[in-house]
Amino acid sequence: MGVLTYGAYALVFFKGSERVLVFLMTLIISGLLGHASSFFALFVMLLIHFYISFTPKVRFITAGVLLVLLVLLFQLPQFNDNNATWRIIYWSQVLHRAIIDNFMIFGDGFGQPYMSLEDAKVFTREINSSFMETGVNYKYERWVTPPHNSFLTIIHHIGVVPLLLLFLPIKGLFSQIFNERRSMDKDRLFLFFTLWGLIVWVFFNVILELPHSAIYFWLIYFTYIFYEKRTSKE
């Protein structure tokens, strides 16, 4: 998470060749960490950096190009191994329960397994992985192994619609993407890039479930909200 933050710092506060070299360094470090999602988070930050430099009208066309680039990125072996397939199957199960069974409003609550025994057997059939049935914690594995996407963990517990309330206080994060010109406030941009990078990181990992990693995300999250409110009053 520190690498992502420093990548955001390089994009905002460095210029020219220094910016390129420092950001490239963060990309190399992220590639050595063994998590494709960390490299992907930096890549998304870089795309957003260029994307918001265009006028809102040009962004519509650019969005299509960026979408193609993201699809090509997901063709890399790191995004198509059993680890990635495991996530996709797990996520589809959580979303099916949340959207179809719970009507997007309700969650499964707390103290409930993240998946049923029947769903756990899907992993054995699809990718020859019996971990959710016979893992380290054996029959408790389905209770203690979340879907490696903290937002889906929240959906599992409380539902889709309540999760959306999490993004309401940071709506400026999206308005900067779609209809605002690039902010000239470097502090705001730094928080903007950092939070986007962390959101991508949280989307692929167990982050908000663990206090030592969750506290960093919430630090940036609430700092962004505080800064937005303070500057709007000025």
XYZ file of N, CA and C in Angstrom:
702
model
N 0.830 -1.198 0.000
C 0.000 0.000 0.000
C 0.868 1.253 0.000
N 2.043 1.141 0.609
C 2.988 2.242 0.579
C 3.525 2.490 -0.818
N 3.727 1.417 -1.588
C 4.197 1.547 -2.970
C 3.151 2.275 -3.807
N 1.883 1.946 -3.593
C 0.802 2.618 -4.318
C 0.767 4.105 -3.973
N 0.934 4.407 -2.699
C 0.919 5.799 -2.253
C 2.073 6.581 -2.863
N 3.247 5.958 -2.898
C 4.409 6.651 -3.463
C 4.254 6.831 -4.963
N 3.581 5.861 -5.617
C 3.297 6.004 -7.041
C 2.412 7.214 -7.294
N 1.415 7.414 -6.434
C 0.533 8.577 -6.536
C 1.314 9.860 -6.289
N 2.216 9.806 -5.327
C 3.040 10.982 -5.010
C 3.906 11.363 -6.212
N 4.460 10.352 -6.893
C 5.307 10.616 -8.061
C 4.508 11.253 -9.187
N 3.287 10.789 -9.400
C 2.452 11.326 -10.475
C 2.106 12.792 -10.259
N 1.975 13.194 -8.995
C 1.506 14.536 -8.687
C 2.644 15.522 -8.454
N 3.634 15.113 -7.674
C 4.625 16.075 -7.199
C 5.961 16.043 -7.953
N 6.187 15.043 -8.802
C 7.384 15.004 -9.618
C 7.046 15.438 -11.041
N 8.069 15.862 -11.779
C 7.863 16.311 -13.142
C 8.885 15.677 -14.080
N 8.513 15.643 -15.361
C 9.438 15.218 -16.395
C 10.021 13.841 -16.201
N 11.331 13.721 -16.472
C 12.010 12.424 -16.406
C 12.033 11.866 -14.991
N 12.067 12.757 -13.997
C 12.061 12.298 -12.606
C 10.756 11.567 -12.299
N 9.641 12.102 -12.776
C 8.346 11.447 -12.575
C 8.332 10.073 -13.232
N 8.831 10.011 -14.476
C 8.842 8.753 -15.221
C 9.686 7.706 -14.509
N 10.879 8.094 -14.073
C 11.796 7.149 -13.442
C 11.256 6.641 -12.107
N 10.724 7.547 -11.289
C 10.214 7.143 -9.973
C 8.987 6.257 -10.121
N 8.076 6.628 -11.022
C 6.884 5.805 -11.199
C 7.253 4.447 -11.781
N 8.224 4.432 -12.698
C 8.695 3.163 -13.250
C 9.279 2.295 -12.142
N 9.974 2.915 -11.198
C 10.527 2.180 -10.064
C 9.410 1.518 -9.242
N 8.322 2.250 -9.025
C 7.210 1.669 -8.264
C 6.573 0.511 -9.031
N 6.504 0.622 -10.360
C 5.975 -0.475 -11.166
C 6.842 -1.723 -11.042
N 8.162 -1.521 -11.076
C 9.088 -2.650 -10.964
C 8.966 -3.306 -9.591
N 8.909 -2.482 -8.554
C 8.772 -3.017 -7.194
C 7.467 -3.794 -7.056
N 6.383 -3.224 -7.586
C 5.089 -3.907 -7.491
C 5.116 -5.243 -8.228
N 5.866 -5.300 -9.338
C 5.980 -6.542 -10.076
C 6.762 -7.600 -9.333
N 7.631 -7.177 -8.413
C 8.440 -8.116 -7.633
C 7.741 -8.587 -6.355
N 6.605 -7.983 -6.045
C 5.909 -8.326 -4.798
C 5.137 -9.642 -4.887
N 4.913 -10.123 -6.120
C 4.183 -11.373 -6.275
C 2.675 -11.199 -6.327
N 2.211 -9.945 -6.363
C 0.776 -9.672 -6.457
C 0.511 -8.906 -7.747
N -0.136 -9.547 -8.715
C -0.450 -8.865 -9.970
C -1.382 -7.691 -9.723
N -2.174 -7.765 -8.654
C -3.132 -6.698 -8.362
C -2.438 -5.398 -7.972
N -1.236 -5.471 -7.384
C -0.520 -4.245 -7.028
C -0.020 -3.540 -8.284
N 0.477 -4.324 -9.243
C 0.891 -3.751 -10.532
C -0.318 -3.172 -11.246
N -1.442 -3.888 -11.192
C -2.662 -3.433 -11.853
C -3.167 -2.130 -11.235
N -3.063 -2.005 -9.901
C -3.508 -0.789 -9.220
C -2.700 0.412 -9.694
N -1.379 0.251 -9.822
C -0.531 1.335 -10.320
C -0.852 1.655 -11.779
N -1.122 0.613 -12.558
C -1.457 0.795 -13.966
C -2.754 1.603 -14.104
N -3.742 1.310 -13.258
C -5.006 2.048 -13.272
C -4.765 3.507 -12.902
N -3.920 3.742 -11.899
C -3.596 5.108 -11.501
C -2.969 5.870 -12.661
N -2.085 5.215 -13.389
C -1.428 5.858 -14.529
C -2.439 6.179 -15.624
N -3.362 5.251 -15.889
C -4.391 5.495 -16.887
C -5.270 6.686 -16.490
N -5.648 6.731 -15.215
C -6.477 7.831 -14.729
C -5.718 9.152 -14.838
N -4.418 9.118 -14.577
C -3.575 10.309 -14.670
C -3.692 10.949 -16.058
N -3.617 10.124 -17.102
C -3.742 10.643 -18.463
C -5.197 10.960 -18.808
N -6.093 10.116 -18.329
C -7.512 10.239 -18.672
C -8.112 11.576 -18.236
N -7.824 11.984 -17.008
C -8.425 13.227 -16.506
C -7.743 14.470 -17.074
N -6.678 14.266 -17.844
C -6.028 15.407 -18.495
C -6.823 15.888 -19.707
N -7.720 15.011 -20.213
C -8.552 15.379 -21.358
C -9.783 16.149 -20.894
N -10.393 16.840 -21.825
C -11.650 17.510 -21.521
C -12.729 16.441 -21.337
N -13.788 16.742 -20.587
C -14.846 15.753 -20.361
C -15.400 15.140 -21.648
N -15.480 15.927 -22.752
C -16.021 15.399 -23.998
C -15.102 14.349 -24.612
N -13.797 14.607 -24.552
C -12.833 13.671 -25.138
C -12.740 12.392 -24.304
N -13.046 12.486 -23.027
C -12.945 11.318 -22.138
C -13.866 10.186 -22.574
N -15.014 10.523 -23.171
C -15.960 9.500 -23.604
C -15.316 8.574 -24.632
N -14.601 9.168 -25.587
C -13.915 8.379 -26.614
C -12.747 7.625 -25.995
N -12.019 8.316 -25.122
C -10.845 7.711 -24.496
C -11.223 6.516 -23.637
N -12.410 6.563 -23.051
C -12.859 5.473 -22.179
C -12.887 4.149 -22.941
N -13.284 4.194 -24.217
C -13.306 2.982 -25.025
C -11.912 2.420 -25.241
N -10.959 3.316 -25.498
C -9.570 2.893 -25.695
C -9.010 2.281 -24.414
N -9.286 2.925 -23.278
C -8.808 2.414 -21.994
C -9.414 1.056 -21.681
N -10.670 0.877 -22.038
C -11.335 -0.405 -21.803
C -10.644 -1.521 -22.566
N -10.265 -1.227 -23.814
C -9.545 -2.210 -24.626
C -8.198 -2.546 -23.982
N -7.494 -1.516 -23.493
C -6.199 -1.736 -22.840
C -6.349 -2.612 -21.600
N -7.393 -2.379 -20.828
C -7.617 -3.171 -19.625
C -7.928 -4.616 -19.982
N -8.709 -4.823 -21.049
C -9.019 -6.189 -21.489
C -7.744 -6.905 -21.908
N -6.870 -6.197 -22.640
C -5.598 -6.791 -23.058
C -4.726 -7.115 -21.849
N -4.754 -6.247 -20.837
C -3.961 -6.484 -19.635
C -4.401 -7.762 -18.939
N -5.700 -8.010 -18.947
C -6.224 -9.196 -18.275
C -5.925 -10.481 -19.048
N -5.326 -10.356 -20.231
C -4.920 -11.542 -20.983
C -3.552 -12.055 -20.534
N -2.868 -11.251 -19.700
C -1.569 -11.687 -19.206
C -1.735 -12.944 -18.351
N -0.712 -13.834 -18.349
C -0.807 -15.091 -17.584
C -1.133 -14.874 -16.111
N -0.641 -13.764 -15.523
C -0.876 -13.502 -14.103
C -2.353 -13.337 -13.779
N -3.155 -12.967 -14.780
C -4.578 -12.755 -14.556
C -5.429 -13.929 -15.055
N -4.763 -15.022 -15.460
C -5.506 -16.158 -16.003
C -5.072 -17.483 -15.389
N -4.365 -17.440 -14.266
C -3.951 -18.670 -13.613
C -5.070 -19.164 -12.696
N -4.797 -20.256 -11.971
C -5.807 -20.827 -11.073
C -6.187 -19.861 -9.960
N -5.220 -19.026 -9.552
C -5.494 -18.055 -8.498
C -6.564 -17.062 -8.949
N -6.451 -16.589 -10.196
C -7.434 -15.664 -10.742
C -8.777 -16.369 -10.957
N -8.725 -17.593 -11.477
C -9.955 -18.364 -11.703
C -10.682 -18.620 -10.392
N -9.901 -18.904 -9.336
C -10.473 -19.122 -7.996
C -11.279 -17.910 -7.566
N -10.720 -16.731 -7.782
C -11.416 -15.497 -7.414
C -12.699 -15.322 -8.216
N -12.613 -15.535 -9.525
C -13.770 -15.319 -10.391
C -14.937 -16.217 -9.977
N -14.642 -17.492 -9.710
C -15.695 -18.424 -9.287
C -16.287 -17.984 -7.960
N -15.413 -17.633 -7.019
C -15.859 -17.224 -5.687
C -16.718 -15.956 -5.771
N -16.248 -14.976 -6.543
C -16.977 -13.712 -6.671
C -18.357 -13.927 -7.288
N -18.431 -14.794 -8.290
C -19.718 -15.057 -8.943
C -20.705 -15.682 -7.963
N -20.195 -16.513 -7.053
C -21.062 -17.129 -6.050
C -21.617 -16.084 -5.082
N -20.727 -15.204 -4.609
C -21.152 -14.152 -3.672
C -22.163 -13.222 -4.330
N -21.891 -12.814 -5.567
C -22.784 -11.899 -6.272
C -24.125 -12.550 -6.584
N -24.110 -13.828 -6.897
C -25.360 -14.529 -7.178
C -26.257 -14.524 -5.945
N -25.680 -14.820 -4.788
C -26.478 -14.819 -3.562
C -26.987 -13.415 -3.246
N -26.107 -12.406 -3.438
C -26.472 -11.038 -3.086
C -27.526 -10.462 -4.028
N -27.369 -10.699 -5.323
C -28.260 -10.090 -6.310
C -29.531 -10.899 -6.533
N -29.390 -12.205 -6.679
C -30.537 -13.058 -6.983
C -31.279 -13.479 -5.714
N -30.546 -14.042 -4.771
C -31.200 -14.585 -3.576
C -31.614 -13.509 -2.579
N -30.785 -12.456 -2.450
C -31.056 -11.428 -1.435
C -31.535 -10.101 -2.022
N -31.830 -10.094 -3.331
C -32.442 -8.932 -3.988
C -31.617 -7.642 -3.853
N -30.304 -7.757 -3.706
C -29.364 -6.633 -3.617
C -29.507 -5.816 -2.325
N -30.466 -6.156 -1.513
C -30.731 -5.363 -0.309
C -30.158 -6.008 0.939
N -30.350 -7.311 1.060
C -29.949 -8.002 2.273
C -28.604 -8.697 2.098
N -27.911 -8.895 3.203
C -26.703 -9.697 3.212
C -26.971 -10.994 3.948
N -25.950 -11.815 4.071
C -26.097 -13.071 4.802
C -25.826 -12.888 6.290
N -25.506 -11.638 6.676
C -25.258 -11.379 8.085
C -23.853 -11.774 8.504
N -23.650 -11.832 9.814
C -22.340 -12.181 10.366
C -22.427 -13.548 11.047
N -21.289 -14.232 11.093
C -21.284 -15.560 11.690
C -21.756 -16.644 10.752
N -21.954 -16.277 9.476
C -22.377 -17.241 8.463
C -21.195 -17.567 7.552
N -21.145 -18.776 7.008
C -20.025 -19.128 6.117
C -20.065 -18.281 4.848
N -18.894 -18.015 4.287
C -18.823 -17.234 3.057
C -19.359 -18.023 1.858
N -19.354 -19.328 1.965
C -19.918 -20.148 0.895
C -20.480 -21.435 1.473
N -21.409 -22.008 0.737
C -22.001 -23.272 1.154
C -21.076 -24.426 0.791
N -21.353 -25.591 1.334
C -20.550 -26.768 1.023
C -20.687 -27.125 -0.454
N -21.879 -26.919 -0.995
C -22.101 -27.206 -2.427
C -21.238 -26.292 -3.298
N -21.152 -25.017 -2.921
C -20.310 -24.088 -3.674
C -18.837 -24.444 -3.550
N -18.445 -24.928 -2.363
C -17.046 -25.321 -2.154
C -16.658 -26.467 -3.084
N -17.604 -27.344 -3.355
C -17.325 -28.488 -4.223
C -17.142 -28.062 -5.673
N -17.644 -26.871 -6.017
C -17.468 -26.351 -7.379
C -15.986 -26.155 -7.682
N -15.222 -25.699 -6.679
C -13.790 -25.482 -6.865
C -13.069 -26.785 -7.182
N -13.511 -27.850 -6.526
C -12.888 -29.150 -6.764
C -13.141 -29.605 -8.194
N -14.348 -29.368 -8.678
C -14.696 -29.794 -10.037
C -14.053 -28.901 -11.093
N -14.072 -27.581 -10.870
C -13.632 -26.645 -11.894
C -12.112 -26.506 -12.005
N -11.440 -26.359 -10.868
C -9.980 -26.125 -10.904
C -9.209 -27.103 -10.020
N -9.862 -28.210 -9.651
C -9.202 -29.256 -8.856
C -8.626 -28.717 -7.554
N -9.388 -27.813 -6.907
C -8.963 -27.238 -5.633
C -9.991 -27.570 -4.562
N -9.557 -28.339 -3.561
C -10.460 -28.740 -2.475
C -10.185 -27.943 -1.202
N -9.506 -26.789 -1.360
C -9.077 -26.011 -0.199
C -10.245 -25.599 0.687
N -11.356 -25.172 0.098
C -12.483 -24.703 0.899
C -13.169 -25.836 1.648
N -12.868 -27.066 1.272
C -13.414 -28.231 1.982
C -12.414 -28.809 2.976
N -11.151 -28.832 2.572
C -10.136 -29.513 3.388
C -8.904 -28.648 3.595
N -9.088 -27.348 3.764
C -7.960 -26.445 3.921
C -7.326 -26.511 5.292
N -6.558 -25.483 5.628
C -5.837 -25.433 6.897
C -6.787 -25.593 8.073
N -7.945 -24.954 7.977
C -8.916 -25.005 9.069
C -10.007 -26.052 8.842
N -9.788 -26.901 7.863
C -10.670 -28.011 7.531
C -12.113 -27.547 7.364
N -13.037 -28.045 8.162
C -14.455 -27.745 7.946
C -14.816 -26.297 8.252
N -13.892 -25.532 8.876
C -14.168 -24.126 9.182
C -13.665 -23.181 8.088
N -13.038 -23.746 7.060
C -12.435 -22.914 6.017
C -13.466 -22.003 5.357
N -14.676 -22.497 5.185
C -15.723 -21.712 4.526
C -16.166 -20.525 5.371
N -15.844 -20.541 6.660
C -16.177 -19.436 7.554
C -15.067 -18.380 7.636
N -13.815 -18.804 7.451
C -12.683 -17.917 7.739
C -11.931 -17.428 6.499
N -12.287 -17.915 5.324
C -11.610 -17.478 4.103
C -12.557 -16.647 3.261
N -12.426 -15.315 3.313
C -13.309 -14.433 2.534
C -12.964 -14.479 1.049
N -13.743 -13.810 0.198
C -13.566 -13.928 -1.263
C -12.403 -13.146 -1.861
N -11.468 -12.657 -1.051
C -10.314 -11.898 -1.553
C -10.761 -10.697 -2.380
N -11.767 -10.048 -1.878
C -12.294 -8.799 -2.423
C -13.090 -8.192 -1.272
N -12.503 -7.208 -0.608
C -13.120 -6.701 0.619
C -14.492 -6.098 0.381
N -14.727 -5.565 -0.811
C -16.044 -5.013 -1.111
C -17.091 -6.125 -1.188
N -16.693 -7.284 -1.736
C -17.611 -8.412 -1.773
C -17.828 -8.995 -0.382
N -16.822 -8.889 0.474
C -17.006 -9.318 1.861
C -18.079 -8.468 2.531
N -18.036 -7.159 2.267
C -19.061 -6.261 2.810
C -20.424 -6.623 2.243
N -20.477 -6.904 0.932
C -21.737 -7.301 0.302
C -22.267 -8.583 0.933
N -21.374 -9.526 1.189
C -21.779 -10.784 1.822
C -22.460 -10.516 3.166
N -21.913 -9.592 3.934
C -22.437 -9.338 5.276
C -23.695 -8.478 5.271
N -23.701 -7.382 4.480
C -24.797 -6.418 4.625
C -25.560 -6.132 3.337
N -25.112 -6.633 2.172
C -25.845 -6.435 0.937
C -25.242 -5.394 0.017
N -25.747 -5.330 -1.229
C -25.201 -4.450 -2.259
C -25.558 -2.988 -2.007
N -26.844 -2.733 -1.767
C -27.298 -1.351 -1.600
C -26.608 -0.667 -0.410
N -26.502 -1.309 0.753
C -25.777 -0.671 1.856
C -24.313 -0.378 1.522
N -23.695 -1.224 0.685
C -22.305 -0.976 0.292
C -22.182 0.345 -0.459
N -23.191 0.683 -1.261
C -23.138 1.906 -2.058
C -23.018 3.149 -1.182
N -23.510 3.054 0.054
C -23.398 4.183 0.973
C -21.944 4.492 1.306
N -21.079 3.486 1.144
C -19.655 3.678 1.395
C -19.052 4.676 0.411
N -19.609 4.728 -0.801
C -19.059 5.588 -1.850
C -19.727 6.953 -1.911
N -20.832 7.116 -1.206
C -21.541 8.397 -1.230
C -20.677 9.556 -0.721
N -19.940 9.400 0.386
C -19.109 10.518 0.871
C -17.931 10.860 -0.037
N -17.574 9.955 -0.949
C -16.435 10.215 -1.834
C -16.908 10.355 -3.284
N -18.102 10.914 -3.456
C -18.648 11.075 -4.812
C -17.766 11.970 -5.678
N -16.979 12.855 -5.035
C -16.050 13.688 -5.789
C -15.010 12.870 -6.524
N -14.760 11.669 -6.037
C -13.807 10.766 -6.679
C -14.277 10.408 -8.084
N -15.581 10.319 -8.258
C -16.159 9.936 -9.543
C -16.452 11.154 -10.417
N -16.833 12.269 -9.799
C -17.076 13.471 -10.594
C -15.789 13.966 -11.249
N -14.646 13.775 -10.573
C -13.360 14.142 -11.162
C -13.061 13.276 -12.378
N -13.550 12.044 -12.364
C -13.345 11.126 -13.476
C -14.220 11.500 -14.673
N -15.492 11.796 -14.418
C -16.451 11.913 -15.513
C -16.713 13.327 -16.011
N -16.835 14.294 -15.118
C -17.276 15.601 -15.613
C -16.499 16.809 -15.098
N -15.476 16.601 -14.304
C -14.672 17.736 -13.842
C -13.365 17.810 -14.602
N -12.912 19.010 -14.818
C -11.566 19.172 -15.372
C -10.543 18.783 -14.313
N -9.356 18.437 -14.770
C -8.309 18.008 -13.851
C -8.067 19.075 -12.788
N -8.104 18.667 -11.539
C -7.913 19.615 -10.442
C -6.492 20.154 -10.440
N -6.353 21.427 -10.133
C -5.047 22.058 -10.016
C -4.500 21.963 -8.594
N -5.317 21.452 -7.697
C -4.931 21.291 -6.293
C -4.132 19.997 -6.161
N -2.837 20.109 -5.957
C -1.970 18.927 -5.923
C -2.281 18.014 -4.739
N -2.630 18.587 -3.610
C -2.956 17.759 -2.447
C -4.205 16.923 -2.724
N -5.190 17.548 -3.349
C -6.410 16.815 -3.685
C -6.109 15.712 -4.691
N -5.273 16.021 -5.692
C -4.910 15.021 -6.696
C -4.164 13.844 -6.067
N -3.276 14.154 -5.128
C -2.524 13.095 -4.459
C -3.472 12.144 -3.736
N -4.416 12.684 -2.980
C -5.396 11.858 -2.282
C -6.276 11.111 -3.278
N -6.614 11.774 -4.379
C -7.444 11.185 -5.425
C -6.781 9.945 -6.023
N -5.515 10.074 -6.458
C -4.805 8.940 -7.049
C -4.571 7.830 -6.025
N -4.202 8.217 -4.816
C -3.934 7.221 -3.785
C -5.175 6.404 -3.475
N -6.309 7.079 -3.329
C -7.540 6.375 -2.988
C -7.976 5.455 -4.119
N -7.823 5.885 -5.358
C -8.155 5.009 -6.479
C -7.252 3.767 -6.483
N -5.963 3.972 -6.244
C -5.051 2.834 -6.192
C -5.418 1.860 -5.088
N -5.779 2.394 -3.930
C -6.151 1.543 -2.806
C -7.469 0.823 -3.057
N -8.402 1.490 -3.733
C -9.680 0.845 -4.062
C -9.443 -0.374 -4.953
N -8.568 -0.230 -5.946
C -8.239 -1.367 -6.811
C -7.577 -2.470 -5.995
N -6.674 -2.089 -5.099
C -5.982 -3.061 -4.257
C -6.967 -3.815 -3.362
N -7.907 -3.076 -2.780
C -8.930 -3.675 -1.915
C -9.827 -4.604 -2.722
N -10.042 -4.265 -3.989
C -10.933 -5.043 -4.844
C -10.403 -6.454 -5.101
N -9.108 -6.654 -4.947
C -8.516 -7.959 -5.263
C -7.900 -8.667 -4.057
N -8.027 -8.102 -2.875
C -7.329 -8.682 -1.734
C -8.154 -8.595 -0.446
N -7.667 -9.307 0.574
C -8.279 -9.252 1.907
C -7.625 -8.094 2.658
N -8.259 -6.915 2.619
C -7.677 -5.706 3.187
C -8.523 -5.156 4.327
N -9.789 -4.908 4.077
C -10.645 -4.276 5.081
C -11.056 -5.247 6.182
N -10.783 -6.520 5.986
C -11.081 -7.511 7.028
C -10.014 -7.543 8.116
N -8.841 -6.955 7.827
C -7.709 -7.023 8.749
C -7.374 -5.629 9.266
N -7.297 -5.442 10.575
C -7.109 -4.089 11.126
C -5.826 -3.399 10.691
N -4.725 -4.135 10.570
C -3.449 -3.481 10.257
C -3.413 -2.948 8.828
N -4.193 -3.511 7.920
C -4.251 -2.988 6.557
C -5.464 -2.088 6.361
N -6.550 -2.394 7.048
C -7.769 -1.582 6.918
C -7.537 -0.157 7.414
N -6.746 -0.003 8.469
C -6.559 1.327 9.060
C -5.914 2.286 8.056
N -5.050 1.767 7.180
C -4.410 2.642 6.184
C -5.429 3.098 5.145
N -6.258 2.151 4.687
C -7.290 2.515 3.715
C -8.221 3.570 4.291
N -8.690 3.367 5.525
C -9.635 4.306 6.129
C -8.973 5.648 6.423
N -7.671 5.637 6.671
C -6.945 6.898 6.878
C -7.030 7.761 5.623
N -6.733 7.164 4.463
C -6.800 7.906 3.198
C -8.252 8.257 2.868
N -9.160 7.339 3.094
C -10.584 7.538 2.807
C -11.128 8.760 3.553
N -10.919 8.808 4.868
C -11.475 9.904 5.659
C -10.687 11.205 5.467
N -9.389 11.091 5.173
C -8.614 12.296 4.875
C -9.122 12.945 3.597
N -9.448 12.112 2.601
C -9.997 12.630 1.349
C -11.324 13.353 1.604
N -12.196 12.737 2.405
C -13.491 13.347 2.719
C -13.288 14.673 3.450
N -12.398 14.679 4.440
C -12.127 15.896 5.216
C -11.598 17.006 4.320
N -10.652 16.645 3.432
C -10.043 17.652 2.563
C -11.069 18.224 1.578
N -11.923 17.364 1.034
C -12.963 17.816 0.107
C -13.905 18.794 0.785
N -14.326 18.469 1.994
C -15.251 19.351 2.715
C -14.590 20.673 3.087
N -13.325 20.612 3.509
C -12.629 21.819 3.907
C -12.420 22.754 2.731
N -11.982 22.220 1.609
C -11.712 23.063 0.446
C -12.998 23.581 -0.183
N -14.107 22.815 -0.091
C -15.377 23.278 -0.653
C -15.895 24.497 0.097
N -15.608 24.582 1.403
C -16.022 25.723 2.195
C -15.185 26.972 1.888
N -13.925 26.740 1.514
C -13.052 27.848 1.181
C -13.414 28.432 -0.183
